[in-house]
XYZ file of C-alpha atoms in Angstrom:
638
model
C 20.173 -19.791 12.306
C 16.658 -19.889 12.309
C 15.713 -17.669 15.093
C 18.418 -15.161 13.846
C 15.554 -12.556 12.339
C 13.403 -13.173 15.728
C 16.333 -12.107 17.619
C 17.512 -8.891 14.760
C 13.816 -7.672 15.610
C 13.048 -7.984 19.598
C 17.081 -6.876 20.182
C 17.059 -4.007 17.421
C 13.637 -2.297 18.071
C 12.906 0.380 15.909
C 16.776 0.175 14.085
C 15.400 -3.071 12.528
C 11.348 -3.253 13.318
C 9.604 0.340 12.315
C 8.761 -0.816 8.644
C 12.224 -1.488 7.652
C 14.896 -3.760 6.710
C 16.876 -5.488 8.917
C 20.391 -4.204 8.643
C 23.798 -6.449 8.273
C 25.367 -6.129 11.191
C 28.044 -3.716 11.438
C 31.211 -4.149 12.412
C 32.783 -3.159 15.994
C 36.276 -1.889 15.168
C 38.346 -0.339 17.358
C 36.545 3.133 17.785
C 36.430 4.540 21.314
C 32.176 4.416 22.216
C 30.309 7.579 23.333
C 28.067 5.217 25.124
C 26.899 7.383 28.224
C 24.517 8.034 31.170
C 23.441 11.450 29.904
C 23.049 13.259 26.628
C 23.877 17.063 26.835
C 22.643 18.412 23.852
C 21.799 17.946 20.655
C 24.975 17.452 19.114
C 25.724 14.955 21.394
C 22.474 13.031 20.111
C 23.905 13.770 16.818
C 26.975 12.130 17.667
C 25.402 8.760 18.661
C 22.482 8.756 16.437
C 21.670 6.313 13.252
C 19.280 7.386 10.556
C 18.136 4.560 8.296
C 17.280 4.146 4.895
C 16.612 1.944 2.280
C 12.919 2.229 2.473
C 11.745 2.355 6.216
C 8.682 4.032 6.753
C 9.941 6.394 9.257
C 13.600 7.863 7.993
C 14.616 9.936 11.671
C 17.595 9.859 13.658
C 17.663 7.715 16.883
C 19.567 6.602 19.999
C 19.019 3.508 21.403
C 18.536 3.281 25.269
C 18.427 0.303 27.768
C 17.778 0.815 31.543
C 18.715 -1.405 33.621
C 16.656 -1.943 36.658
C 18.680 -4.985 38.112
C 20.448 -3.038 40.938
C 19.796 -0.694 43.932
C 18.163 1.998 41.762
C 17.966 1.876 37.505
C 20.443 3.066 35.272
C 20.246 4.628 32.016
C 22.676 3.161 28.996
C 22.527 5.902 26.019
C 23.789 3.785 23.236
C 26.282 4.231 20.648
C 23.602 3.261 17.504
C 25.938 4.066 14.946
C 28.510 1.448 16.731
C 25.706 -1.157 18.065
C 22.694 -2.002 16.006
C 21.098 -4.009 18.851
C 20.501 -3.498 22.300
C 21.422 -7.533 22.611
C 24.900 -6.467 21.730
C 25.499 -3.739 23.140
C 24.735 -5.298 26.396
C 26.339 -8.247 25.557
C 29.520 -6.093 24.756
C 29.244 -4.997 28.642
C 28.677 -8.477 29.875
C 25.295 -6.794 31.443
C 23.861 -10.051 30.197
C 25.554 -13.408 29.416
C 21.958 -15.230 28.348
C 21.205 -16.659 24.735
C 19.608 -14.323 22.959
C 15.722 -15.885 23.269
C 16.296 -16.175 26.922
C 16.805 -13.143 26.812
C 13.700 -12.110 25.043
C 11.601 -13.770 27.132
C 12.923 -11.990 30.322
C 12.861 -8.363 28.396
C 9.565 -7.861 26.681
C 5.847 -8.304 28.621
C 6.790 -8.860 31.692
C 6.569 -6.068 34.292
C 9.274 -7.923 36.337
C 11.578 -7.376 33.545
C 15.290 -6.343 34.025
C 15.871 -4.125 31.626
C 14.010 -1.916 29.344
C 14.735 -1.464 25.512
C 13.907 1.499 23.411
C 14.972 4.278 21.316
C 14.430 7.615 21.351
C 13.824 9.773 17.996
C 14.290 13.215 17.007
C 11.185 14.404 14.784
C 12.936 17.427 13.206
C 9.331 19.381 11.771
C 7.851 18.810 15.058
C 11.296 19.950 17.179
C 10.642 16.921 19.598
C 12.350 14.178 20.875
C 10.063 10.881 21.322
C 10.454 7.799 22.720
C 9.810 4.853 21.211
C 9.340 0.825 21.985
C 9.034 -1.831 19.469
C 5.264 -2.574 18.588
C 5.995 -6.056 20.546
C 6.488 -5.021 23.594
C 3.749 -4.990 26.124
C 4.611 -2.767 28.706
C 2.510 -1.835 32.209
C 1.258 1.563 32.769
C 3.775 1.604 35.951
C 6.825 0.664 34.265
C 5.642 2.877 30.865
C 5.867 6.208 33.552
C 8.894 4.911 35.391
C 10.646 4.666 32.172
C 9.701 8.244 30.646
C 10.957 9.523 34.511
C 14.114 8.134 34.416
C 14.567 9.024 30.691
C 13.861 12.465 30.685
C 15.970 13.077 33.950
C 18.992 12.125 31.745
C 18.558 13.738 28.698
C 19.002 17.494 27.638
C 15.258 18.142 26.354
C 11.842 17.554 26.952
C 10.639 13.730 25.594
C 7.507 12.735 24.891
C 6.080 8.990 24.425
C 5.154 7.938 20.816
C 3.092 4.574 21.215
C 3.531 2.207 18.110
C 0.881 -0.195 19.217
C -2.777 0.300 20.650
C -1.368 -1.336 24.130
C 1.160 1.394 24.274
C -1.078 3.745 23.508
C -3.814 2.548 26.309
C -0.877 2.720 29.041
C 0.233 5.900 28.021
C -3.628 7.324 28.865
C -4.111 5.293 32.277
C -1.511 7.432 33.986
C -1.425 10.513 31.724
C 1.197 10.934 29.731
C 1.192 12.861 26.683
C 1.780 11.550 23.419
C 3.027 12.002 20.469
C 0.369 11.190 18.246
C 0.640 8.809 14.954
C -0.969 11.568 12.889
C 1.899 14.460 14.330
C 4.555 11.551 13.618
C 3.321 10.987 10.249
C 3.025 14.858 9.168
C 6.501 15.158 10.514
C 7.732 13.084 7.929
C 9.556 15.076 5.167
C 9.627 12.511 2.571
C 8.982 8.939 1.698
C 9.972 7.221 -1.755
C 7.167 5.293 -3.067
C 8.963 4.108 -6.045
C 12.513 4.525 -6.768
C 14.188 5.469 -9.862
C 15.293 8.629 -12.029
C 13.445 10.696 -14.828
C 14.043 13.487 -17.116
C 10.356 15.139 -18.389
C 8.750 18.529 -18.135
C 7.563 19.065 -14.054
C 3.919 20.270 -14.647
C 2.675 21.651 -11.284
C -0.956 20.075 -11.336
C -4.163 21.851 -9.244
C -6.737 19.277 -8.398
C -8.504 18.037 -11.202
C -6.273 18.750 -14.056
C -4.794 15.628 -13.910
C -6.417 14.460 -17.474
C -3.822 16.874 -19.121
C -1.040 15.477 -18.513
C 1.163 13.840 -20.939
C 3.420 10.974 -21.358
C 6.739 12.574 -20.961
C 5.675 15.196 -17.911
C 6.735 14.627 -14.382
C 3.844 15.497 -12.509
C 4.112 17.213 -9.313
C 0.856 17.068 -7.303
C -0.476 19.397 -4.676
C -3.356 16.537 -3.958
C -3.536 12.712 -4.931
C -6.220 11.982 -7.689
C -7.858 9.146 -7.779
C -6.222 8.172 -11.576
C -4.192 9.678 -13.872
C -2.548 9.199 -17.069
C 0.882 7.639 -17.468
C 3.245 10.192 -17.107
C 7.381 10.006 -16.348
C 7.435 10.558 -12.906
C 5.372 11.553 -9.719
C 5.679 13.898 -6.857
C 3.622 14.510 -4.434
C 3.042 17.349 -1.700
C 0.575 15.436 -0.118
C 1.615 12.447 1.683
C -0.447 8.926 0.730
C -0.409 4.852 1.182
C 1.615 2.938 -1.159
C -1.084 1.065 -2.540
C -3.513 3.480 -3.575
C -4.277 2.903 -7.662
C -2.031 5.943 -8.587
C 1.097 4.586 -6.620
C 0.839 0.964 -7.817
C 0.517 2.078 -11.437
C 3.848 3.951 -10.859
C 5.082 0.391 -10.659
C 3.548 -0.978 -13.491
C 5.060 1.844 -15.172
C 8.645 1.889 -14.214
C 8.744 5.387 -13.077
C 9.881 7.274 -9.784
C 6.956 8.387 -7.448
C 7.735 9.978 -4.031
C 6.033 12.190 -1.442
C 8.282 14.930 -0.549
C 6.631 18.130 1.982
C 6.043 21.219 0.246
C 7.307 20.156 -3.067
C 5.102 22.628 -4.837
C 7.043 25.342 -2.930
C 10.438 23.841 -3.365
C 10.004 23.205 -6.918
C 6.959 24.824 -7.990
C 9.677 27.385 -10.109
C 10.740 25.360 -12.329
C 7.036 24.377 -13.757
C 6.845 24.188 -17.024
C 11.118 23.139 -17.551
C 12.792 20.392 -18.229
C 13.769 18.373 -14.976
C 15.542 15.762 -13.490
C 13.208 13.963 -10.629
C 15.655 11.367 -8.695
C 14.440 8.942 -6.022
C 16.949 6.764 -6.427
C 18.825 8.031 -2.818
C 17.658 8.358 0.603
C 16.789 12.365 -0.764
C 14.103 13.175 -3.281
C 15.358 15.702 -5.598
C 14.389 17.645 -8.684
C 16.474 19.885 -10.550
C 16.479 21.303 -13.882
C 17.379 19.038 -16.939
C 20.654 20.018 -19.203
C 20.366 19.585 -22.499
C 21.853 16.659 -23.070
C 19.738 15.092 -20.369
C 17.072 16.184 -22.715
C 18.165 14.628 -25.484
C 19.325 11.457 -24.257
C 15.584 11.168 -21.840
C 13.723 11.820 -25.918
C 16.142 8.817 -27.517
C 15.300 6.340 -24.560
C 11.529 6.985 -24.048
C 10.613 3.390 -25.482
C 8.853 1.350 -23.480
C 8.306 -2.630 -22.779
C 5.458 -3.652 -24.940
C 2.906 -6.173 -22.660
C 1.128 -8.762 -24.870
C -2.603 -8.954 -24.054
C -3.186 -12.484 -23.548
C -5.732 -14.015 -26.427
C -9.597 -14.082 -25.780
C -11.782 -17.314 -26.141
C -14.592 -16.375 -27.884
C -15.873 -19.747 -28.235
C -17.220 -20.189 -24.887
C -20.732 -18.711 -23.842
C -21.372 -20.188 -20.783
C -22.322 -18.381 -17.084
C -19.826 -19.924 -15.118
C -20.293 -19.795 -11.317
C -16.687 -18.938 -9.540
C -16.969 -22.293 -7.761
C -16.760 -23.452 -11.260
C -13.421 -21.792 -12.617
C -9.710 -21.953 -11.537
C -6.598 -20.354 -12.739
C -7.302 -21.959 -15.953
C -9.977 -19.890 -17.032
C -8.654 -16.637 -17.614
C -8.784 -17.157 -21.273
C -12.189 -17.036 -20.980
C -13.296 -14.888 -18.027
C -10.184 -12.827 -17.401
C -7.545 -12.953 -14.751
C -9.293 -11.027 -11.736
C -12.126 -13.693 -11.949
C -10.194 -16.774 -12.604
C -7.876 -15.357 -9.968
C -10.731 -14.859 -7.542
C -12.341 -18.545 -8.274
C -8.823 -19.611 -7.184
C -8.816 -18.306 -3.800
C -12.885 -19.460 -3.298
C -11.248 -23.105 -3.971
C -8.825 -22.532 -1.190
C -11.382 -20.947 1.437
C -13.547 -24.491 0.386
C -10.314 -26.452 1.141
C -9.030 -24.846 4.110
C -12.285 -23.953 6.496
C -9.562 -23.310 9.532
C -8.514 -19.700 7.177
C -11.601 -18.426 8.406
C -12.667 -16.736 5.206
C -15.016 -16.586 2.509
C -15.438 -15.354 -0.915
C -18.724 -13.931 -1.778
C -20.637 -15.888 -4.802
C -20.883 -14.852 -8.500
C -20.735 -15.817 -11.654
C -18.641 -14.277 -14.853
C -19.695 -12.938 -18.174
C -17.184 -14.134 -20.453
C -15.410 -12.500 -23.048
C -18.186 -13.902 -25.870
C -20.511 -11.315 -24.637
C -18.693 -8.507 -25.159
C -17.414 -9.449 -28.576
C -21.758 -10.552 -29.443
C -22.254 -6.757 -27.805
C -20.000 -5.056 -30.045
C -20.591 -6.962 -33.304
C -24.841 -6.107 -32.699
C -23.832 -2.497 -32.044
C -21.469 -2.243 -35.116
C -19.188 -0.633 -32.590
C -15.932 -2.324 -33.952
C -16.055 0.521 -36.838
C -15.906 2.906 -34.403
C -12.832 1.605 -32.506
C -11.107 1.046 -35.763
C -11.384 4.940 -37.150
C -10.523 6.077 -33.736
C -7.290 3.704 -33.580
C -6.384 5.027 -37.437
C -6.975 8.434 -37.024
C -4.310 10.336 -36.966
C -5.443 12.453 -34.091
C -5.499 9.815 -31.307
C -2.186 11.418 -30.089
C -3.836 14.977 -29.627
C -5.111 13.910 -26.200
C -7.668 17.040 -26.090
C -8.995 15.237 -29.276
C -8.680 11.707 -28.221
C -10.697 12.426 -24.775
C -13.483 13.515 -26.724
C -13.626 10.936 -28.464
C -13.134 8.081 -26.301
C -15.811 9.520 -24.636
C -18.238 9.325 -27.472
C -17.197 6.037 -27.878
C -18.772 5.214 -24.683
C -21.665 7.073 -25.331
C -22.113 4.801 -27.845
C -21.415 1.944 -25.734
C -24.266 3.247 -23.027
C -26.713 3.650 -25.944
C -26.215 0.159 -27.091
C -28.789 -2.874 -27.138
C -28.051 -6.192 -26.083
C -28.767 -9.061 -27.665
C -32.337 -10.038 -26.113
C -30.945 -14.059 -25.520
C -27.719 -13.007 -23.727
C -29.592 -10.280 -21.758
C -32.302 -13.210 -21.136
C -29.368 -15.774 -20.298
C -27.748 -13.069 -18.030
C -30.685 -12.015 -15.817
C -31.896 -15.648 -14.840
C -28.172 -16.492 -13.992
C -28.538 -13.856 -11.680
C -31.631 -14.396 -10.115
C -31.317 -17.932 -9.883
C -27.436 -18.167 -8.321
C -27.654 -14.626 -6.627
C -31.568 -14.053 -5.677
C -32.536 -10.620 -6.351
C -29.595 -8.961 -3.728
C -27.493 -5.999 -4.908
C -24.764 -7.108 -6.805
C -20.778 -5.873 -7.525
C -20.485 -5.312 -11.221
C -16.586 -5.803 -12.007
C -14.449 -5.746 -15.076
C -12.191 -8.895 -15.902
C -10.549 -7.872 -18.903
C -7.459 -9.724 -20.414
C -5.300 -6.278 -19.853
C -5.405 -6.260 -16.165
C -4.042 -8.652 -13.575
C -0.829 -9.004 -15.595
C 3.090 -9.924 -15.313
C 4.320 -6.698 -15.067
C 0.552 -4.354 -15.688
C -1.819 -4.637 -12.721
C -4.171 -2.208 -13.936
C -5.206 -1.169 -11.193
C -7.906 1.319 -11.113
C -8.061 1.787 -15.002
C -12.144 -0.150 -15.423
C -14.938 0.798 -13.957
C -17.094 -1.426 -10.968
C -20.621 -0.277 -10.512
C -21.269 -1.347 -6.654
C -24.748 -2.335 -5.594
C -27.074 -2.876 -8.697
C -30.389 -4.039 -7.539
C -32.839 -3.378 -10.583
C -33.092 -5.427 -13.968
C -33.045 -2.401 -15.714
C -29.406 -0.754 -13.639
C -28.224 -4.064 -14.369
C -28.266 -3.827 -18.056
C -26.906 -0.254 -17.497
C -24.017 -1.277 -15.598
C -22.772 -4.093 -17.594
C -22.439 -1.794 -20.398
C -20.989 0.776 -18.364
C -17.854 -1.291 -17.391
C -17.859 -2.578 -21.157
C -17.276 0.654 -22.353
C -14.434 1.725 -19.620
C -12.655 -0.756 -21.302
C -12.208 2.857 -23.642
C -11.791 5.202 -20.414
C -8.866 7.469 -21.209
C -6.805 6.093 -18.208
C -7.040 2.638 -19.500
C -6.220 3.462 -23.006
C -3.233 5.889 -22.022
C -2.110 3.135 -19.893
C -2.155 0.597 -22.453
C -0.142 2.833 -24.696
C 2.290 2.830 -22.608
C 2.546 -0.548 -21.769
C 2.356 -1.074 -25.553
C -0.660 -3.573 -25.555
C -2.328 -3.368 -28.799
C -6.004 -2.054 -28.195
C -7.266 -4.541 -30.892
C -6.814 -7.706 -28.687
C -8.448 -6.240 -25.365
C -11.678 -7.455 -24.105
C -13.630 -7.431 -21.592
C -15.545 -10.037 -19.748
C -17.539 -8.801 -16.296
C -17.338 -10.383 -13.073
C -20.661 -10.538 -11.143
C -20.987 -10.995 -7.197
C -23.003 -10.561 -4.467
C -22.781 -7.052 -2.924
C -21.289 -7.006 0.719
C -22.435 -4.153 2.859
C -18.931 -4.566 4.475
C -17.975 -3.066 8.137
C -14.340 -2.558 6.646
C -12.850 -2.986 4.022
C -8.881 -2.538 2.405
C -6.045 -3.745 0.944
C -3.086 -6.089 1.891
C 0.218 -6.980 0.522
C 2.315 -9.959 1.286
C 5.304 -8.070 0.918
C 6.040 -4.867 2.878
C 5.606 -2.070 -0.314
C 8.413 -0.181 2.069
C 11.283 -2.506 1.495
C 10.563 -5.247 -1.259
C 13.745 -6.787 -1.043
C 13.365 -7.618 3.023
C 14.175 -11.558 3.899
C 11.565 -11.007 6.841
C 7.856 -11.474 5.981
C 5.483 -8.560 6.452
C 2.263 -8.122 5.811
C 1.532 -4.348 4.734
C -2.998 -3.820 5.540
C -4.596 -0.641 4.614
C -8.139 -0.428 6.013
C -11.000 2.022 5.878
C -14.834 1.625 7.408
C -17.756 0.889 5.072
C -17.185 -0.480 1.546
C -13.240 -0.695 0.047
C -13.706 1.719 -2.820
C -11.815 4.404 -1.032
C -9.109 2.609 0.251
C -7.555 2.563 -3.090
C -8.640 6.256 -3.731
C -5.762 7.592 -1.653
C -7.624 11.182 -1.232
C -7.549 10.147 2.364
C -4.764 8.108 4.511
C -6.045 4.832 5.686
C -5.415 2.679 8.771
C -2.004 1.494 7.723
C -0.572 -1.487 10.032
C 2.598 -3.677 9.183
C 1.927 -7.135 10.284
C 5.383 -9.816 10.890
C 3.795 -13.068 11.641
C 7.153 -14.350 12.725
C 7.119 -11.956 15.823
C 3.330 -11.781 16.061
C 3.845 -7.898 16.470
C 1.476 -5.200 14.816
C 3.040 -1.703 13.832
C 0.599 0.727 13.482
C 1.735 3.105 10.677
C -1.507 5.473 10.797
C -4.643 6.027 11.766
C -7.768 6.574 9.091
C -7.918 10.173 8.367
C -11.809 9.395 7.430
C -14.704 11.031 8.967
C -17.180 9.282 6.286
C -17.505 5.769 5.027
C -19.897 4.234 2.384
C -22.721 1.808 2.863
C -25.370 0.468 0.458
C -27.952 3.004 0.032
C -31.818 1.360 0.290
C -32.616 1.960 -3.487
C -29.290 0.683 -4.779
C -25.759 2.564 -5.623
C -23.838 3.562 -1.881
C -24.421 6.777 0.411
C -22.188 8.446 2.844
C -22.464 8.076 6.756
C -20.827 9.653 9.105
C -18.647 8.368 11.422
C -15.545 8.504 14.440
C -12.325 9.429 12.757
C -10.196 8.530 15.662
C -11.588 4.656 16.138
C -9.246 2.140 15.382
C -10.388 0.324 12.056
C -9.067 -3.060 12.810
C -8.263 -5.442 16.064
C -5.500 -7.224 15.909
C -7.641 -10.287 15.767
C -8.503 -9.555 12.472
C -5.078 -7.767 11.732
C -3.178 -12.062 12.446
C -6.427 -13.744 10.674
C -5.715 -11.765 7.504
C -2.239 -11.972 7.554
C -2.402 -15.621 7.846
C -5.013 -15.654 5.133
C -2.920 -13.693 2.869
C 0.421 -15.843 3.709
C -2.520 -19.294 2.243
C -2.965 -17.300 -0.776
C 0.167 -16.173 -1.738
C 1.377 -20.003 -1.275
C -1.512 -20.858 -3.216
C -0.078 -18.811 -6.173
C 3.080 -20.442 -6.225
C 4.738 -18.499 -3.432
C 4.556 -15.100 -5.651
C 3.714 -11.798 -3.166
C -0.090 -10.793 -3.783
C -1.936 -7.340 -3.633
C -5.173 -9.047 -1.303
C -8.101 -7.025 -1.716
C -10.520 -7.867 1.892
C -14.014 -7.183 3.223
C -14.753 -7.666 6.779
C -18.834 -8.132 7.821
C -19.952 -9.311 11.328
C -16.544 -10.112 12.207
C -16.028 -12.255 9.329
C -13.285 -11.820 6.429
C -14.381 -12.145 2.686
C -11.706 -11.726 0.117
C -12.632 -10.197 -3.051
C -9.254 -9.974 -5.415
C -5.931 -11.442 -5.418
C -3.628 -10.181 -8.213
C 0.574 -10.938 -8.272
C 2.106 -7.583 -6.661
C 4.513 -6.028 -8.808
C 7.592 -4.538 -7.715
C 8.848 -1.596 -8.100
């Protein structure tokens, strides 16, 4: 039983390994099979072709082929995939093969002596082209790769072209000259992608880029481009397409509502802006359609939500503690991200064969903020903002969050923590540029990642920017994104604080994001590791104005699905006088190897053990070939 998913994957290619869930097998009956030599049109592909759901990446309709190259000349099996969702059975079923399943395998995948060859072949319906596909395993020769698309195409009704899903495949395909279909055409011809599922009733506001701020709780907000953050809202859709762990799509989760990418949503729906709707991505099919009244009425009685306790503040404690000094333990007094982040610098200590390293700081605990805003009499302030009755007018309450910060800038510390804070610095982190991070104790949740909502300042050099930027992400703890979020979430504004998190600034060569669970189908039994990577520093990763490298890892296989390619033709670096510049760079160079693509996955498989076996959103650096990890927070489901 234990090899059963091995075999559902190598035997199923792309049915059961392009980012999806491995189906239940499906039962035989008695139907008469339209298994054939040829397919004669498109109906006929129609008539043998499975489309799946239920969160796979790529939602098309494909035929499964084997040729078999074990007699005088090769043969081409079109498959029945609606009857058969493996090649192993269907060959099975026509005693072409009487091996065990990893015999099998062995004999079938990266080997240029194999028997037979296993792949599918997809229709891409906004591109009108067939492509043929292989799973991301299978290492194929240049030779065999042409052979294949030959004796393919010489039984089939249209033109095909090759779509690689691995950087081998790809590398064949160019050494004798086939033509491609390329991950970025694959990915555009995608019509629509659920990044969250569910079903809300609000008023669709069509948004142009940079109006995001207006938006209110009850809208559903249909974007033409992904911002960076946004205010909660009641549901998301999106023109533009984007990774599933950008800061806009993982607060979706934390707030329970539907987000999905559907193609030209703005001129599907763009009509009905300004009306009550009904946004559903419940089904394979995002759909919006206008509201009826009792929909309205019934959306206004329900529109409560779960109210997230902030978890209490020590106050007590002034110390500097280094991360090597903290564990899980001490998010009561230096917030979750930091105690989170000492947790994972114990395990890189404890387990040198990971590979990886966690770059050294120290935390300002939650003491300093409370000393900051007790000098400043700021606690006045945040009490006649929280009473007036205008904090709902969010025109009003923008204005004056943002004075509140003002205030916050303006600010003096108190000389002996300022003192205390600057010879911790120098002392544990010499005079290097340092990462200036917000811990607060409304972030890193059960159920509220908050991700995105507080500010870093990257590279601060000077004693002077130092002093700056520690107030600066004290006073996002009152950005309007974190305090709309926090409404929702109904976490009481008086019990948030904010401690900082201080480390030495990487210069990284790439940077991203992983997940331990594969965002695409949260309820797979397989493991997958879902990696987003850009060049240069991470901050854009999480952006989502631009698609990352996107690569699904399964460490049971060892196979590497690339997804998509970084859409970036600039990444970040430290600038000489401190804060980050832009360079430019090759769009079309692959981000990661797939070195570092296993040594990350196996680093993120340590850490999610390491926190009690619950998936993790993995935040990464990579410099001179070497990983540093930089956040680990529980991943919430959607």
């Amino acid at each position: 039983m234990g090899k059963l998913p091995a075999i559902a994957a190598l035997t199923g290619i792309l049915l059961a390994s392009v980012a999806g869930p491995y189906p239940e097998r499906a039962s035989v009956g008695h139907r008469a099979s339209t298994d054939g030599d040829r397919i004669a049109s498109d109906a006929a592909f129609d008539k043998m072709a499975r489309t799946e759901g239920g969160g796979r990446f790529f939602e098309l309709p494909r035929v499964m082929f084997a040729i078999d190259r074990g007699g005088a000349s090769p043969r081409v099996y079109w498959i029945d995939t609606r009857r058969y969702l493996y090649h192993f059975d269907f060959l099975q079923a026509r005693y072409l093969t009487l091996a065990d399943a990893d015999s099998f395998n062995a004999a079938n995948y990266s080997r240029p002596d194999r028997r037979f060859v296993l792949g599918a072949v997809a229709r891409y319906p906004r591109l009108g082209r067939y492509g043929v596909e292989l799973w991301e395993g299978d290492v194929i020769e240049p030779e065999l790769l042409s052979a294949m698309m030959a004796q393919l195409e010489a039984s089939f009704h249209a033109p095909l072209t090759f779509k690689p899903n691995s950087d081998q495949q790809a590398a064949a395909a160019k050494r004798v000259g086939l033509p491609v279909i390329g991950i970025e055409e694959a990915y555009g011809a995608r019509e629509q992608l659920v990044l969250n599922g569910g079903r809300a009733v609000g008023r669709l506001v069509v948004v142009e880029d940079g109006a995001e701020a207006d938006l209110l709780p009850g809208d559903i907000a249909l974007l033409k481009a992904m911002p960076i953050r946004m205010p909660p809202v009641a549901g998301i859709v999106s023109s533009t397409f984007t990774t599933p762990i950008n800061h806009v799509s993982l607060l979706a989760k934390t707030w329970q509502i539907p987000n999905a990418y559907r193609a030209e949503a703005d001129r599907l729906w763009g009509e009905f802006n300004g009306r009550q709707v009904v946004l559903d991505t419940s089904g394979r099919a995002v759909t919006v359609r206008l509201a009826s009244e009792a929909e309205i009425r019934a959306a206004e009685r329900t529109r409560a939500t779960r109210r997230v306790r902030a978890p209490r503040s020590d106050l007590a404690y002034s110390g500097l503690p280094a991360l090597t000094e903290q564990d899980a333990e001490w998010a009561p007094r230096t917030g979750a991200k930091a105690a989170n982040l000492a947790e994972a610098a114990s395990l890189a200590r404890k387990r040198p064969d990971l590979g990886f390293a966690v770059p050294p700081g120290f935390s300002v605990p939650f003491a300093f903020y409370e000393r900051f805003v007790a000098a400043n009499g700021l606690a006045a302030d945040v009490e006649a903002l929280l009473n007036d009755p205008k904090r709902h007018d969010p025109a009003w309450r923008r204005a004056a969050l943002a004075a509140l910060r003002a205030r916050f800038a303006a600010g003096s510390m108190p000389g002996a923590d300022l003192a205390a804070i600057l010879a911790r610095r120098h002392s544990l982190l010499g005079d290097k540029g340092v990462f200036v991070r917000s811990s607060t104790n409304a972030e890193d949740l059960p159920g509220f990642n908050g991700a995105g909502l507080y500010d870093t300042v990257p590279n601060v050099a000077a004693p002077a920017a130092l002093e700056a930027a520690l107030k600066t992400v004290w006073g996002s703890l009152w950005n309007e994104r974190a305090f709309a979020a926090r409404e929702r979430a109904g976490i009481d504004h008086r019990a948030v604080r904010a401690a900082v998190l201080m480390q030495v600034g990487v210069d990284a060569d790439a940077a991203g994001v992983m997940t331990t669970i594969d965002p695409f189908d949260e309820h797979s039994a397989e493991q997958r590791i879902f990696i987003a990577a850009k060049r240069g520093i991470g901050i854009r990763v999480v952006e989502g104005r631009k698609i990352a490298e996107q690569l699904l890892y399964r460490p049971e296989l060892d196979s590497i699905q690339i997804l998509t390619r970084s859409q970036d033709d600039v990444m970040l670096h430290f600038a000489p006088d401190g804060g980050v510049e832009e360079v430019k760079i090759d769009p079309k160079r692959a981000v990661l190897s797939d070195d570092l693509v296993r040594q990350l996955g196996r680093i993120g498989l340590a850490i999610q053990k390491r926190f009690g076996n619950r998936p993790q959103d993995v935040e990464w650096l990579v410099v001179g070939g070497r990983i540093m990890i930089v956040q680990s927070r529980d991943y919430v489901k959607g």
